[in-house]
mmCIF file of C-alpha atoms in Angstrom:
data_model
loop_
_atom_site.group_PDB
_atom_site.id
_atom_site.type_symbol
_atom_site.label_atom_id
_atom_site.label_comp_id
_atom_site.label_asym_id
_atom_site.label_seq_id
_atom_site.Cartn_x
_atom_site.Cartn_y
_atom_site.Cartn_z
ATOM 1 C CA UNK A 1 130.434 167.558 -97.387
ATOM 2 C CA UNK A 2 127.126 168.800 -96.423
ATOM 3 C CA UNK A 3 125.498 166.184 -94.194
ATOM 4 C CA UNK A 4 121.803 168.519 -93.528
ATOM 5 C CA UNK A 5 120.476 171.250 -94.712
ATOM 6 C CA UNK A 6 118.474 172.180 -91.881
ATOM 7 C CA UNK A 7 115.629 175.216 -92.475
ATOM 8 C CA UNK A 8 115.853 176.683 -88.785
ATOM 9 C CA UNK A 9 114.240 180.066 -88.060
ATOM 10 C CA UNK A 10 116.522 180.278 -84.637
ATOM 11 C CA UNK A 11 119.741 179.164 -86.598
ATOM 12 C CA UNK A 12 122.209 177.799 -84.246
ATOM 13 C CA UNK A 13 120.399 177.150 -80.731
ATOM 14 C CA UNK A 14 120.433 174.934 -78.061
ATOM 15 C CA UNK A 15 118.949 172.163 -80.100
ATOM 16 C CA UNK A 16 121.846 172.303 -82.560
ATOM 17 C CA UNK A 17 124.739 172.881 -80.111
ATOM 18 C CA UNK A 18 123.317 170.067 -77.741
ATOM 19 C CA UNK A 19 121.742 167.560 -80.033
ATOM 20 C CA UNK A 20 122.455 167.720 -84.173
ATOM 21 C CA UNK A 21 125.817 168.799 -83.864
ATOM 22 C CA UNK A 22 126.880 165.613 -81.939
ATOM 23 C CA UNK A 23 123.890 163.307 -83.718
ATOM 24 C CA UNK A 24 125.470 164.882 -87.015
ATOM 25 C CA UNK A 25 128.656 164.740 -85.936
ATOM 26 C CA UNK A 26 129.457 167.804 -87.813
ATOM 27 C CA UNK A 27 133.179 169.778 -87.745
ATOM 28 C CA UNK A 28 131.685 172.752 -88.851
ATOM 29 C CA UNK A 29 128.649 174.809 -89.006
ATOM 30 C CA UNK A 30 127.583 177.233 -92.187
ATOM 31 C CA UNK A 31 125.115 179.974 -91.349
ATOM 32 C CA UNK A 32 123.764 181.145 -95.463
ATOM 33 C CA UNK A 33 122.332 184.419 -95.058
ATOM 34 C CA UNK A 34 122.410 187.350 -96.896
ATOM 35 C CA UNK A 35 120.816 189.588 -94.506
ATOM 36 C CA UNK A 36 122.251 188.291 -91.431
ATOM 37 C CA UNK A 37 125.846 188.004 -93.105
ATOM 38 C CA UNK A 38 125.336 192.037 -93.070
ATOM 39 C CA UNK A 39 124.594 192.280 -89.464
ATOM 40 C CA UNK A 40 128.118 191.769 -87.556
ATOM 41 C CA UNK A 41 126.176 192.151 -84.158
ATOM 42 C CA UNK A 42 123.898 188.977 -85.532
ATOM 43 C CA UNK A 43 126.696 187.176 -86.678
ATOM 44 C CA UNK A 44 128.809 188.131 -83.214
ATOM 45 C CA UNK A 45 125.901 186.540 -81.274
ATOM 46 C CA UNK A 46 125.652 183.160 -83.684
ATOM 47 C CA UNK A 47 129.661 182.807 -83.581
ATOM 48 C CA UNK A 48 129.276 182.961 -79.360
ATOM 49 C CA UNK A 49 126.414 180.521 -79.810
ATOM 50 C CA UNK A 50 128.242 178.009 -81.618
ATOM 51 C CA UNK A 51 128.968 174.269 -79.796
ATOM 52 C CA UNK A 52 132.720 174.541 -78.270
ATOM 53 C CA UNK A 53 135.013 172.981 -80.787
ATOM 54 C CA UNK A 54 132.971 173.452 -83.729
ATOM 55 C CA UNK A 55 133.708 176.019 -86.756
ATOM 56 C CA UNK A 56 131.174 178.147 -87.199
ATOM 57 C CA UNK A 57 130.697 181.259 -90.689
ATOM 58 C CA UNK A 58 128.093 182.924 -91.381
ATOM 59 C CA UNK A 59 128.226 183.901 -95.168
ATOM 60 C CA UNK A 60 125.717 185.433 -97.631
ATOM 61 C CA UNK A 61 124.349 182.900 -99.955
ATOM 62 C CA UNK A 62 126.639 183.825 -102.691
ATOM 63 C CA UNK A 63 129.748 183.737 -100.441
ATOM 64 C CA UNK A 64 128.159 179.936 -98.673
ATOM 65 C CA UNK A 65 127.903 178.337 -102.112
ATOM 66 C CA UNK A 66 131.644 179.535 -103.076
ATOM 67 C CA UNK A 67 132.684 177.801 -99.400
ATOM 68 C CA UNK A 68 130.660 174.875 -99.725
ATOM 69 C CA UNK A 69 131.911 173.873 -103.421
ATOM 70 C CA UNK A 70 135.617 174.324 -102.462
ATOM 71 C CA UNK A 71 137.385 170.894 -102.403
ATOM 72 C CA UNK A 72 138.637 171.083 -99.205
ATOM 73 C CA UNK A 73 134.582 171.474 -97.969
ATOM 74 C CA UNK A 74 134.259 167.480 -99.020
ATOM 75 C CA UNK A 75 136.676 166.373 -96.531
ATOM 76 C CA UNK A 76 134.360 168.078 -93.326
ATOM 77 C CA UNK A 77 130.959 166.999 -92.413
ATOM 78 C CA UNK A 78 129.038 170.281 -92.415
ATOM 79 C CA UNK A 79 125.279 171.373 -91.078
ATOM 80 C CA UNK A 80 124.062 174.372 -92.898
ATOM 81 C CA UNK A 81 121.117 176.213 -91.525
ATOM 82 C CA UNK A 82 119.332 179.122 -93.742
ATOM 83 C CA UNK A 83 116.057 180.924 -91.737
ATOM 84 C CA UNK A 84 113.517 180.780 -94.711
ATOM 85 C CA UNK A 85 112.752 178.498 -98.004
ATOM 86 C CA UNK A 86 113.648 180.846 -100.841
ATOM 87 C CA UNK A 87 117.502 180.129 -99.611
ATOM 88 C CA UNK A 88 117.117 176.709 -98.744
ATOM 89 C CA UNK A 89 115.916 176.720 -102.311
ATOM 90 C CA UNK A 90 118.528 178.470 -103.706
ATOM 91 C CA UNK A 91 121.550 176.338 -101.921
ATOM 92 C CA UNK A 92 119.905 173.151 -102.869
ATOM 93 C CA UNK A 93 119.462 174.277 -106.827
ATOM 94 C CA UNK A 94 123.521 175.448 -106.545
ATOM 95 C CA UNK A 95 125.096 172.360 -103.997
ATOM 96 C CA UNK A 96 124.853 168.791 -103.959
ATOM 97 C CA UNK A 97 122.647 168.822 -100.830
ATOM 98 C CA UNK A 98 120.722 164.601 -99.797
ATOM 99 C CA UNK A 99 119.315 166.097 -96.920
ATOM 100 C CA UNK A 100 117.033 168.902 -95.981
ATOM 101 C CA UNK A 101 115.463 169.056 -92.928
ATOM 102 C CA UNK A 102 112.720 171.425 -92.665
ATOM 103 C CA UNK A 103 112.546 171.806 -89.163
ATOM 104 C CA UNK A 104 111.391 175.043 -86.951
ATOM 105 C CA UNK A 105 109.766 177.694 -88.861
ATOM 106 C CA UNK A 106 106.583 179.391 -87.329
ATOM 107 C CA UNK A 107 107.445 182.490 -86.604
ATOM 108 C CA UNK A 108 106.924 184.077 -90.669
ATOM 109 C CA UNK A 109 104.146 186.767 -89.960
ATOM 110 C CA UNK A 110 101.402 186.428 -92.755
ATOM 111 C CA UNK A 111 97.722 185.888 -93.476
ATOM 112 C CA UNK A 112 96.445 182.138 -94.859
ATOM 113 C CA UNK A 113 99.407 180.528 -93.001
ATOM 114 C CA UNK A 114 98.519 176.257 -92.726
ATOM 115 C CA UNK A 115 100.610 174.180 -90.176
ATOM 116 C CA UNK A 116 102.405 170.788 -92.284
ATOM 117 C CA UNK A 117 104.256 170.047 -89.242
ATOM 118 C CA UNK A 118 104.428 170.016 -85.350
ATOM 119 C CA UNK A 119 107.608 172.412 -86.594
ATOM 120 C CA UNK A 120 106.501 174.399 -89.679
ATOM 121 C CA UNK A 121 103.723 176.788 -91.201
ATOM 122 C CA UNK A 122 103.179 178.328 -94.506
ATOM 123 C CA UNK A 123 101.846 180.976 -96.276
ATOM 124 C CA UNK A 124 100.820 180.758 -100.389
ATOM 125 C CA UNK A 125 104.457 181.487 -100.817
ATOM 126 C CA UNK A 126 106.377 179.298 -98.616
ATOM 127 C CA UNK A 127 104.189 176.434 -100.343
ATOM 128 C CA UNK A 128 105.534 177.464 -103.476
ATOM 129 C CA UNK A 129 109.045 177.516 -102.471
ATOM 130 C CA UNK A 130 108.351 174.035 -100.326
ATOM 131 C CA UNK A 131 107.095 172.608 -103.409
ATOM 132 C CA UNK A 132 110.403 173.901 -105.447
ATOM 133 C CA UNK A 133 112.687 171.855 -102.448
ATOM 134 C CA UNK A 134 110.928 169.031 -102.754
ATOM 135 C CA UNK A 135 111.220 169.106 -106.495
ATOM 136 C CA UNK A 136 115.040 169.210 -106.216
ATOM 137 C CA UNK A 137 115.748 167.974 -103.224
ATOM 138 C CA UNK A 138 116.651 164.508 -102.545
ATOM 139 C CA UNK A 139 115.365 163.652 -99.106
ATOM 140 C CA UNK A 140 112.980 166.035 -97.494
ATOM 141 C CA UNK A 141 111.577 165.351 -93.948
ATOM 142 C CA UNK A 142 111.188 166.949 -90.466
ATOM 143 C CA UNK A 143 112.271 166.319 -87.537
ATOM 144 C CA UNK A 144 113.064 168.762 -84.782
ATOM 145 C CA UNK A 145 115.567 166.729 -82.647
ATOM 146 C CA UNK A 146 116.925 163.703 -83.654
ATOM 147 C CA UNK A 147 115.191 161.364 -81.131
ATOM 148 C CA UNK A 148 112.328 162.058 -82.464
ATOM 149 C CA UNK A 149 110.834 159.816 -85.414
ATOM 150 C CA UNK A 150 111.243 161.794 -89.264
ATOM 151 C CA UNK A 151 108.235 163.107 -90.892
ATOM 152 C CA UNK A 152 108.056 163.118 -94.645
ATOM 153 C CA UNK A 153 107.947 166.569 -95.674
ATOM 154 C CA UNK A 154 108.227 166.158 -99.034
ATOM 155 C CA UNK A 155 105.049 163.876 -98.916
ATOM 156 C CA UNK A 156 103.058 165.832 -97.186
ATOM 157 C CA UNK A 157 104.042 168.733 -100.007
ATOM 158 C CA UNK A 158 102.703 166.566 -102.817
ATOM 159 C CA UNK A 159 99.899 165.872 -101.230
ATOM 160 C CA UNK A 160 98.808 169.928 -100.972
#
């Protein structure tokens, strides 16, 4: 089962190898990427970065969906990380996903971004797509490590 959704610009990093993997305590780890599920020196690098005992894919979004709705995928606690909304979007309208956590994403290069979170900018379009997760997802928040208190994303989407 997917315990997080996690929307994480720098995918699987310290913070997720030291901290949510063992908060989570997750067996595996799902990278959903189209782009970087092309790249087999990206997905080399993520596979090396991965927490020691944990199993790690990297799979387009088509490919992540197919994994994540197989049976056997509901008896392992899973963290899924995408880098940017429209796929968070897109694996939350396709999986039964309770919890997204929209936590680092900064780096998006674009005019009229506005910060939401110590975490998280947007642009116009990211607010769209933020306002689509909220829409369908079931519990929204932020939080970049998990000693830290949750935000309410999805609150502070509405109230845009």
């Amino acid at each position: 089962m997917i315990v997080q959704l996690r929307l994480d610009e720098r995918l699987i990093h310290g913070q997720i190898t030291t901290a949510w993997s063992r908060f989570l305590d997750v067996g595996a780890i799902v990278v959903a990427s189209d782009k970087l599920s092309k790249d087999q020196l990206a997905t080399q690098v993520l596979l090396m970065s991965a927490p020691a005992g944990k199993k790690v894919a990297v799979k387009s979004i088509e490919d992540a969906i197919k994994l994540l709705s197989d049976p056997r995928s509901e008896k392992m606690r899973i963290l899924t990380i995408v880098d940017n909304t429209a796929d968070a979007v897109a694996l939350v309208e396709a999986l039964p996903i309770k919890e997204i956590n929209v936590a680092n994403y900064v780096k998006k290069k674009s005019p009229n971004k506005v910060s939401l979170t110590r975490g998280c900018n947007a642009d116009p379009e990211d607010l769209e797509w933020f306002k689509k997760l909220v829409e369908k997802g079931e519990h929204v928040f932020s939080q970049l490590i998990p000693s830290q208190p949750m935000t309410d994303f999805a609150k502070i989407v509405r109230e845009l």
